[in-house]
Amino acid sequence: MPGRTSDDDEDGQRVGEAAQHPGGTPARSRLRRATALLVGATLFSGLVQARTAPPAYADTPDGRVVDVSVNSLSPTVPAKGDALTVTGTVTNKSKHAVSGAHVGVEIAPQGPLSSRSAIGDVSTGAPHSPTDGEEVPGHTVPVDDLPAGITRSFTLEIPVEDLDLGPDGVYQLGVSLTGQTRNRGYDEYLGIERTFLPWYPDGDAKPTRYTFLWPLVDRPHLAVRSEGDDQQSPIFLNDDLAKDLAPGGRLQQMVALGRDLPVTWVVDPDLLATVDAMTRRYQVAGPGGDLDHTTSGTGTEDAKRWLNSLKEAVAGEEVVALPFADPDIASIAHHGKDVPGTLNHLKTATELATATVEPILGVTPDTDVSWPVEGAVDSSIVDVATSAGADKVIARSDSLGESDDLHYTPTSARPIGGGTTAVVADAGLSKAFQGDMTKAGPSALAVQKYLAQTLMITMQAPDRQRSVVVAPQRMAKASQAQAMAQAITEVARSGWAETVDFSAAARATPDPRANRKVPGAGSYPKRLRKQELSTSSFREIQGTQGKLDDFMALLSKPDRVRTPFGNALMRSMSTEWRGSPRRSAAYRMAISDYLSDLMSLVYLLPKTGTLTLSGRSGTIPVTVKNELGQTVQGLELRLTSSQGNSLNPGDAQPVTVEGGHTRSLKFEGTAARNGLNTVTAQLYTADGAKFGYPITFQVDVTSITSTVMLVIAAGLLLLVLAGVRMYHQRKRRAAADGEDGDPDPSEDDAEDDADPSGDGDTGEDEDDAAEGTMGDRDGVLDEQPGDLAPDTSPESTDPSGTGEKVDR
């Protein structure tokens, strides 16, 4: 019991004197003495309590008047003899000023936390409570008065030995502010931040082997359309990637930090190909995605520096390459695998991974790894992954969970049948840096919690060495990457951990007690299922692929189309479209529309007016134009008449047109009777599918007219009469010559030929008339106005003229 003070003695003396006052009876005196003693004891007890009791707890809705932020602990893992330095800030959230405040630290009295779940149960937002422990005496730092809304920083240093830490383990460390508000005139806890202090001075446990994946993944940036030059210079949908590659950008930070870390690189080959394209001249779409009005890209120099840095970072290190464009394995498994051609896209993406990574980075990657989004797996996802050549599937422990009777974290690798290994990443560690890490407080807390979890994993089974994989989010922000890098660095140099690459983790001896049963499709998270590509999306992709296959069969240089469209279709299945359904749909539509635009550059030139067929047969010309940069072949042009029993426009003809040229094909049409016919011209592929749009035109079949027949008959009659006349003249001359002698017959023949009638008329008019009639019957009319030569330059683009006639 605490001793009495001089003031207490003085009070007791006064009470005794009052009891002995003259005139009082003994009984009354004893009553007064007892009363005085009771009052004195009460006053004494209150005084002692006022001087020794801890502060009260803030009586506010959230229990905290002041927000305490711990921005750093140094060292993050203290050792014996160290001094722990705590820095942070305090912010007055109330409407009242805080005075007489100081910052102190508390160690939770229960000692080391007992489990990983106990770490998760520690709330950083709850008010101060007795379970936080007592403030460590003698190690506080005063804080100036805090007006409402004001923030002040603090630095507190305390020897580790004064924390009175016990055995190895994870301790809860509280950093609190105590002070007074104007409306409450006594000390109280006004705010606290809880964090974790790993303590491992003895270090006698078997270290856990950790594998940290370091992903380089980004969303698609390239448009399917490229420039029309020989290099097919790419067009980017935007220039956002240039910002990520610039100093301080997300991807720049990932490479700059990762090069000094013991990590396994996980790359999307499409990102490498995209950045490689940026190292040369590239264009960026205009406002609203305008591909016709592009601007020059700005990231060329940063792209060169980034690729060079990445090459240096991965030299001699393990690199895992995802399938090209990181296709959404879960979406394919749930909605796309039954759509023809979808699994072929996945296989192609896997094959393209090595062909892309090797020439760019100079390393041969591992391509037999599948990483479903967030490591969520079911049996159908595993089946699709293995069908594309993967024999290792990165899952996560919140998907492939453990039984309740397993009280430690098992080795990540485990066989799941069919020669496939599930590499189950730890969920708690993998999700540790998904929050906002832009401020020092949350970042420092995440690092300390990460360290605490890794130490707790080791302490769960200190005699059992295990191998644990950490697979963070695919697209970590720069601030998240910085926090991850700090945590990985601290774990790697701690005494309770070792680092190994992914291949070693996959080969680790499986724990016989670990779960090896892959969950069924019904266990897949609904939240993730809502983000998947739909079956109709995969059908749309396959429809575009079908059009592309038909189109490539017609081209002399199909690779100029196959590569950009094939890559674009793989990008349309990317995991990075999750959460962006409108952008995903717009991207697929852009691919289909651009392919249709290219196909429309091979077309039939339209005709205007009516063609006239003056007779029973004649040629009908139709012109095909090719505005592509390469030859089109394998098409067939067919003409059909609306009245097949009246006009047969001729047999189908094969079509071959060089790039940038036109070609006119002539069909031998035959007519059975007069009349107006509608003729349709249509291009077809080799398998009979229509190609492009048809054109229609009118053909008017007319018979030989009565006027023409009369002219022909008159000509024939003149010829017959002329022959009869010549015969009689020769006969008369022969008779006359017999009477007068025998003149030179050649002279007579010449005269007869010159004037068979004997009257000086040579008959030229009749012969000319006769020849003119034959010319109308047998001559060939000029080509129709507007029909082009069989093979012309690209400038010939006008439609056929009006009132044209068909050659006979």
GROMACS .gro file of C-alpha atoms in nm, residues 229-522:
model
  294
  229ASP     CA    1   0.392   0.155  -9.546
  230ASP     CA    2   0.602  -0.153  -9.613
  231GLN     CA    3   0.688  -0.183  -9.243
  232GLN     CA    4   0.320  -0.169  -9.146
  233SER     CA    5   0.405   0.086  -8.875
  234PRO     CA    6   0.168   0.033  -8.580
  235ILE     CA    7  -0.105   0.269  -8.468
  236PHE     CA    8  -0.162   0.290  -8.092
  237LEU     CA    9  -0.505   0.342  -7.942
  238ASN     CA   10  -0.349   0.596  -7.703
  239ASP     CA   11  -0.009   0.699  -7.574
  240ASP     CA   12  -0.068   0.585  -7.214
  241LEU     CA   13   0.206   0.326  -7.236
  242ALA     CA   14   0.460   0.605  -7.290
  243LYS     CA   15   0.369   0.742  -6.945
  244ASP     CA   16   0.415   0.400  -6.781
  245LEU     CA   17   0.760   0.363  -6.941
  246ALA     CA   18   0.877   0.712  -6.848
  247PRO     CA   19   1.080   0.769  -6.528
  248GLY     CA   20   0.853   0.715  -6.228
  249GLY     CA   21   0.594   0.533  -6.438
  250ARG     CA   22   0.443   0.200  -6.338
  251LEU     CA   23   0.640  -0.024  -6.572
  252GLN     CA   24   0.960   0.175  -6.533
  253GLN     CA   25   0.938   0.124  -6.158
  254MET     CA   26   0.865  -0.247  -6.194
  255VAL     CA   27   1.188  -0.300  -6.389
  256ALA     CA   28   1.400  -0.060  -6.184
  257LEU     CA   29   1.293  -0.227  -5.859
  258GLY     CA   30   1.280  -0.583  -5.984
  259ARG     CA   31   1.635  -0.589  -6.115
  260ASP     CA   32   1.766  -0.584  -5.756
  261LEU     CA   33   1.518  -0.835  -5.615
  262PRO     CA   34   1.527  -1.216  -5.589
  263VAL     CA   35   1.216  -1.262  -5.806
  264THR     CA   36   1.089  -1.470  -6.095
  265TRP     CA   37   0.984  -1.249  -6.386
  266VAL     CA   38   0.641  -1.322  -6.537
  267VAL     CA   39   0.592  -1.143  -6.868
  268ASP     CA   40   0.320  -1.100  -7.126
  269PRO     CA   41   0.490  -1.134  -7.467
  270ASP     CA   42   0.240  -0.889  -7.614
  271LEU     CA   43   0.370  -0.615  -7.383
  272LEU     CA   44   0.724  -0.681  -7.503
  273ALA     CA   45   0.614  -0.674  -7.867
  274THR     CA   46   0.424  -0.352  -7.810
  275VAL     CA   47   0.715  -0.176  -7.642
  276ASP     CA   48   0.947  -0.305  -7.912
  277ALA     CA   49   0.720  -0.145  -8.171
  278MET     CA   50   0.751   0.184  -7.982
  279THR     CA   51   1.129   0.183  -8.029
  280ARG     CA   52   1.064   0.282  -8.391
  281ARG     CA   53   0.835   0.542  -8.538
  282TYR     CA   54   0.476   0.489  -8.433
  283GLN     CA   55   0.148   0.676  -8.457
  284VAL     CA   56  -0.126   0.741  -8.201
  285ALA     CA   57  -0.497   0.758  -8.279
  286GLY     CA   58  -0.658   1.099  -8.268
  287PRO     CA   59  -0.938   1.210  -8.034
  288GLY     CA   60  -1.211   0.950  -7.997
  289GLY     CA   61  -0.988   0.679  -8.144
  290ASP     CA   62  -0.969   0.846  -8.486
  291LEU     CA   63  -0.735   0.627  -8.692
  292ASP     CA   64  -0.749   0.855  -8.995
  293HIS     CA   65  -0.599   1.154  -8.816
  294THR     CA   66  -0.307   1.023  -8.611
  295THR     CA   67  -0.024   1.196  -8.430
  296SER     CA   68   0.332   1.086  -8.369
  297GLY     CA   69   0.397   0.884  -8.052
  298THR     CA   70   0.614   1.031  -7.777
  299GLY     CA   71   0.756   0.724  -7.603
  300THR     CA   72   1.028   0.602  -7.840
  301GLU     CA   73   1.330   0.694  -7.627
  302ASP     CA   74   1.172   0.572  -7.303
  303ALA     CA   75   1.077   0.246  -7.474
  304LYS     CA   76   1.439   0.191  -7.581
  305ARG     CA   77   1.569   0.257  -7.230
  306TRP     CA   78   1.306   0.032  -7.073
  307LEU     CA   79   1.382  -0.263  -7.298
  308ASN     CA   80   1.756  -0.226  -7.242
  309SER     CA   81   1.705  -0.215  -6.865
  310LEU     CA   82   1.479  -0.519  -6.877
  311LYS     CA   83   1.732  -0.716  -7.082
  312GLU     CA   84   1.997  -0.644  -6.822
  313ALA     CA   85   1.761  -0.732  -6.537
  314VAL     CA   86   1.656  -1.074  -6.672
  315ALA     CA   87   1.999  -1.183  -6.792
  316GLY     CA   88   2.066  -1.515  -6.623
  317GLU     CA   89   1.733  -1.506  -6.438
  318GLU     CA   90   1.427  -1.725  -6.475
  319VAL     CA   91   1.154  -1.579  -6.697
  320VAL     CA   92   0.802  -1.722  -6.723
  321ALA     CA   93   0.616  -1.619  -7.037
  322LEU     CA   94   0.238  -1.620  -7.033
  323PRO     CA   95   0.058  -1.699  -7.360
  324PHE     CA   96   0.064  -1.402  -7.597
  325ALA     CA   97  -0.171  -1.124  -7.478
  326ASP     CA   98  -0.244  -1.312  -7.153
  327PRO     CA   99  -0.569  -1.479  -7.265
  328ASP     CA  100  -0.842  -1.518  -7.003
  329ILE     CA  101  -0.818  -1.889  -6.927
  330ALA     CA  102  -1.125  -1.889  -6.701
  331SER     CA  103  -1.345  -1.715  -6.959
  332ILE     CA  104  -1.233  -1.962  -7.223
  333ALA     CA  105  -1.305  -2.255  -6.991
  334HIS     CA  106  -1.651  -2.132  -6.891
  335HIS     CA  107  -1.775  -1.973  -7.215
  336GLY     CA  108  -1.536  -2.025  -7.504
  337LYS     CA  109  -1.406  -2.378  -7.517
  338ASP     CA  110  -1.714  -2.507  -7.704
  339VAL     CA  111  -1.694  -2.230  -7.964
  340PRO     CA  112  -1.497  -2.369  -8.262
  341GLY     CA  113  -1.152  -2.222  -8.297
  342THR     CA  114  -1.120  -2.073  -7.948
  343LEU     CA  115  -0.881  -2.336  -7.815
  344ASN     CA  116  -0.673  -2.296  -8.131
  345HIS     CA  117  -0.627  -1.929  -8.045
  346LEU     CA  118  -0.501  -2.030  -7.701
  347LYS     CA  119  -0.255  -2.280  -7.847
  348THR     CA  120  -0.131  -2.023  -8.096
  349ALA     CA  121  -0.085  -1.770  -7.815
  350THR     CA  122   0.125  -2.022  -7.624
  351GLU     CA  123   0.340  -2.104  -7.927
  352LEU     CA  124   0.391  -1.735  -7.999
  353ALA     CA  125   0.528  -1.668  -7.649
  354THR     CA  126   0.875  -1.808  -7.710
  355ALA     CA  127   0.895  -1.665  -8.061
  356THR     CA  128   0.828  -1.320  -7.916
  357VAL     CA  129   1.035  -1.323  -7.597
  358GLU     CA  130   1.356  -1.480  -7.727
  359PRO     CA  131   1.447  -1.220  -7.992
  360ILE     CA  132   1.350  -0.926  -7.770
  361LEU     CA  133   1.501  -1.027  -7.435
  362GLY     CA  134   1.759  -1.280  -7.546
  363VAL     CA  135   1.638  -1.545  -7.300
  364THR     CA  136   1.438  -1.863  -7.346
  365PRO     CA  137   1.128  -1.842  -7.125
  366ASP     CA  138   0.927  -2.111  -6.954
  367THR     CA  139   0.597  -2.135  -7.140
  368ASP     CA  140   0.440  -2.436  -6.971
  369VAL     CA  141   0.277  -2.223  -6.699
  370SER     CA  142  -0.085  -2.106  -6.682
  371TRP     CA  143  -0.198  -1.830  -6.446
  372PRO     CA  144  -0.577  -1.787  -6.422
  373VAL     CA  145  -0.696  -1.452  -6.296
  374GLU     CA  146  -0.647  -1.419  -5.918
  375GLY     CA  147  -0.543  -1.784  -5.907
  376ALA     CA  148  -0.907  -1.895  -5.902
  377VAL     CA  149  -0.936  -2.245  -6.048
  378ASP     CA  150  -1.186  -2.519  -6.109
  379SER     CA  151  -1.168  -2.843  -6.302
  380SER     CA  152  -1.265  -2.686  -6.637
  381ILE     CA  153  -0.997  -2.418  -6.605
  382VAL     CA  154  -0.730  -2.680  -6.540
  383ASP     CA  155  -0.850  -2.881  -6.842
  384VAL     CA  156  -0.827  -2.580  -7.074
  385ALA     CA  157  -0.486  -2.480  -6.939
  386THR     CA  158  -0.341  -2.826  -6.995
  387SER     CA  159  -0.493  -2.849  -7.343
  388ALA     CA  160  -0.276  -2.552  -7.442
  389GLY     CA  161   0.041  -2.722  -7.318
  390ALA     CA  162   0.064  -2.607  -6.955
  391ASP     CA  163   0.170  -2.859  -6.694
  392LYS     CA  164   0.187  -2.606  -6.410
  393VAL     CA  165  -0.114  -2.401  -6.303
  394ILE     CA  166  -0.071  -2.111  -6.061
  395ALA     CA  167  -0.365  -2.126  -5.821
  396ARG     CA  168  -0.424  -1.944  -5.493
  397SER     CA  169  -0.494  -2.079  -5.147
  398ASP     CA  170  -0.832  -1.906  -5.122
  399SER     CA  171  -0.937  -2.115  -5.425
  400LEU     CA  172  -0.761  -2.444  -5.355
  401GLY     CA  173  -0.808  -2.423  -4.979
  402GLU     CA  174  -0.683  -2.644  -4.699
  403SER     CA  175  -0.872  -2.856  -4.450
  404ASP     CA  176  -0.940  -2.720  -4.103
  405ASP     CA  177  -0.718  -2.979  -3.935
  406LEU     CA  178  -0.406  -2.848  -4.111
  407HIS     CA  179  -0.267  -2.584  -3.875
  408TYR     CA  180   0.027  -2.465  -4.083
  409THR     CA  181   0.084  -2.330  -4.433
  410PRO     CA  182   0.189  -2.622  -4.658
  411THR     CA  183   0.426  -2.625  -4.954
  412SER     CA  184   0.271  -2.459  -5.259
  413ALA     CA  185   0.338  -2.735  -5.513
  414ARG     CA  186   0.106  -3.033  -5.525
  415PRO     CA  187   0.015  -3.284  -5.798
  416ILE     CA  188  -0.347  -3.274  -5.914
  417GLY     CA  189  -0.341  -3.558  -6.168
  418GLY     CA  190  -0.256  -3.603  -6.530
  419GLY     CA  191   0.102  -3.489  -6.481
  420THR     CA  192  -0.017  -3.141  -6.382
  421THR     CA  193   0.115  -2.954  -6.080
  422ALA     CA  194  -0.090  -2.690  -5.904
  423VAL     CA  195   0.141  -2.425  -5.761
  424VAL     CA  196  -0.081  -2.276  -5.491
  425ALA     CA  197   0.025  -1.920  -5.407
  426ASP     CA  198  -0.043  -1.795  -5.056
  427ALA     CA  199  -0.352  -1.574  -5.063
  428GLY     CA  200  -0.264  -1.355  -4.767
  429LEU     CA  201   0.080  -1.266  -4.897
  430SER     CA  202  -0.037  -1.234  -5.257
  431LYS     CA  203  -0.305  -0.979  -5.166
  432ALA     CA  204  -0.096  -0.784  -4.915
  433PHE     CA  205  -0.031  -0.483  -5.140
  434GLN     CA  206  -0.358  -0.437  -5.327
  435GLY     CA  207  -0.466  -0.130  -5.131
  436ASP     CA  208  -0.372   0.236  -5.161
  437MET     CA  209   0.002   0.256  -5.105
  438THR     CA  210   0.045   0.619  -5.207
  439LYS     CA  211   0.067   0.733  -4.843
  440ALA     CA  212   0.347   0.634  -4.609
  441GLY     CA  213   0.121   0.503  -4.332
  442PRO     CA  214  -0.065   0.230  -4.526
  443SER     CA  215   0.254   0.132  -4.707
  444ALA     CA  216   0.453   0.091  -4.384
  445LEU     CA  217   0.172  -0.107  -4.224
  446ALA     CA  218   0.149  -0.339  -4.526
  447VAL     CA  219   0.522  -0.406  -4.512
  448GLN     CA  220   0.516  -0.486  -4.139
  449LYS     CA  221   0.214  -0.711  -4.179
  450TYR     CA  222   0.383  -0.892  -4.467
  451LEU     CA  223   0.693  -0.952  -4.258
  452ALA     CA  224   0.476  -1.070  -3.970
  453GLN     CA  225   0.295  -1.321  -4.190
  454THR     CA  226   0.614  -1.467  -4.332
  455LEU     CA  227   0.763  -1.508  -3.986
  456MET     CA  228   0.442  -1.663  -3.857
  457ILE     CA  229   0.448  -1.917  -4.143
  458THR     CA  230   0.791  -2.028  -4.029
  459MET     CA  231   0.690  -2.034  -3.661
  460GLN     CA  232   0.381  -2.246  -3.738
  461ALA     CA  233   0.599  -2.551  -3.798
  462PRO     CA  234   0.957  -2.456  -3.713
  463ASP     CA  235   1.089  -2.807  -3.776
  464ARG     CA  236   0.924  -2.843  -4.120
  465GLN     CA  237   1.083  -2.662  -4.414
  466ARG     CA  238   0.828  -2.555  -4.672
  467SER     CA  239   0.824  -2.375  -5.007
  468VAL     CA  240   0.571  -2.091  -5.046
  469VAL     CA  241   0.489  -1.894  -5.364
  470VAL     CA  242   0.365  -1.534  -5.369
  471ALA     CA  243   0.171  -1.422  -5.679
  472PRO     CA  244   0.070  -1.054  -5.649
  473GLN     CA  245  -0.176  -0.864  -5.865
  474ARG     CA  246  -0.096  -0.862  -6.236
  475MET     CA  247  -0.079  -0.484  -6.277
  476ALA     CA  248   0.069  -0.336  -5.960
  477LYS     CA  249   0.081   0.042  -5.942
  478ALA     CA  250   0.414   0.216  -5.889
  479SER     CA  251   0.345   0.279  -5.519
  480GLN     CA  252   0.238  -0.082  -5.468
  481ALA     CA  253   0.551  -0.206  -5.641
  482GLN     CA  254   0.768   0.007  -5.414
  483ALA     CA  255   0.605  -0.137  -5.103
  484MET     CA  256   0.636  -0.492  -5.240
  485ALA     CA  257   1.003  -0.437  -5.317
  486GLN     CA  258   1.073  -0.322  -4.962
  487ALA     CA  259   0.892  -0.620  -4.814
  488ILE     CA  260   1.066  -0.871  -5.042
  489THR     CA  261   1.404  -0.720  -4.958
  490GLU     CA  262   1.339  -0.744  -4.584
  491VAL     CA  263   1.210  -1.102  -4.603
  492ALA     CA  264   1.501  -1.213  -4.821
  493ARG     CA  265   1.756  -1.098  -4.565
  494SER     CA  266   1.566  -1.220  -4.261
  495GLY     CA  267   1.676  -1.528  -4.076
  496TRP     CA  268   1.346  -1.710  -4.121
  497ALA     CA  269   1.331  -1.711  -4.502
  498GLU     CA  270   1.522  -1.815  -4.815
  499THR     CA  271   1.437  -1.733  -5.178
  500VAL     CA  272   1.413  -1.973  -5.473
  501ASP     CA  273   1.290  -1.937  -5.830
  502PHE     CA  274   0.959  -2.063  -5.961
  503SER     CA  275   1.098  -2.382  -6.114
  504ALA     CA  276   1.241  -2.487  -5.779
  505ALA     CA  277   0.911  -2.412  -5.608
  506ALA     CA  278   0.723  -2.625  -5.862
  507ARG     CA  279   0.965  -2.914  -5.804
  508ALA     CA  280   0.943  -2.898  -5.425
  509THR     CA  281   0.834  -3.211  -5.243
  510PRO     CA  282   0.456  -3.188  -5.193
  511ASP     CA  283   0.309  -3.199  -4.846
  512PRO     CA  284   0.106  -3.520  -4.819
  513ARG     CA  285  -0.151  -3.343  -4.601
  514ALA     CA  286  -0.207  -3.056  -4.846
  515ASN     CA  287  -0.530  -3.043  -5.046
  516ARG     CA  288  -0.496  -3.183  -5.399
  517LYS     CA  289  -0.860  -3.180  -5.499
  518VAL     CA  290  -0.946  -2.920  -5.762
  519PRO     CA  291  -1.285  -2.760  -5.689
  520GLY     CA  292  -1.578  -2.799  -5.924
  521ALA     CA  293  -1.714  -2.530  -6.154
  522GLY     CA  294  -1.978  -2.430  -5.901
   0.00000   0.00000   0.00000
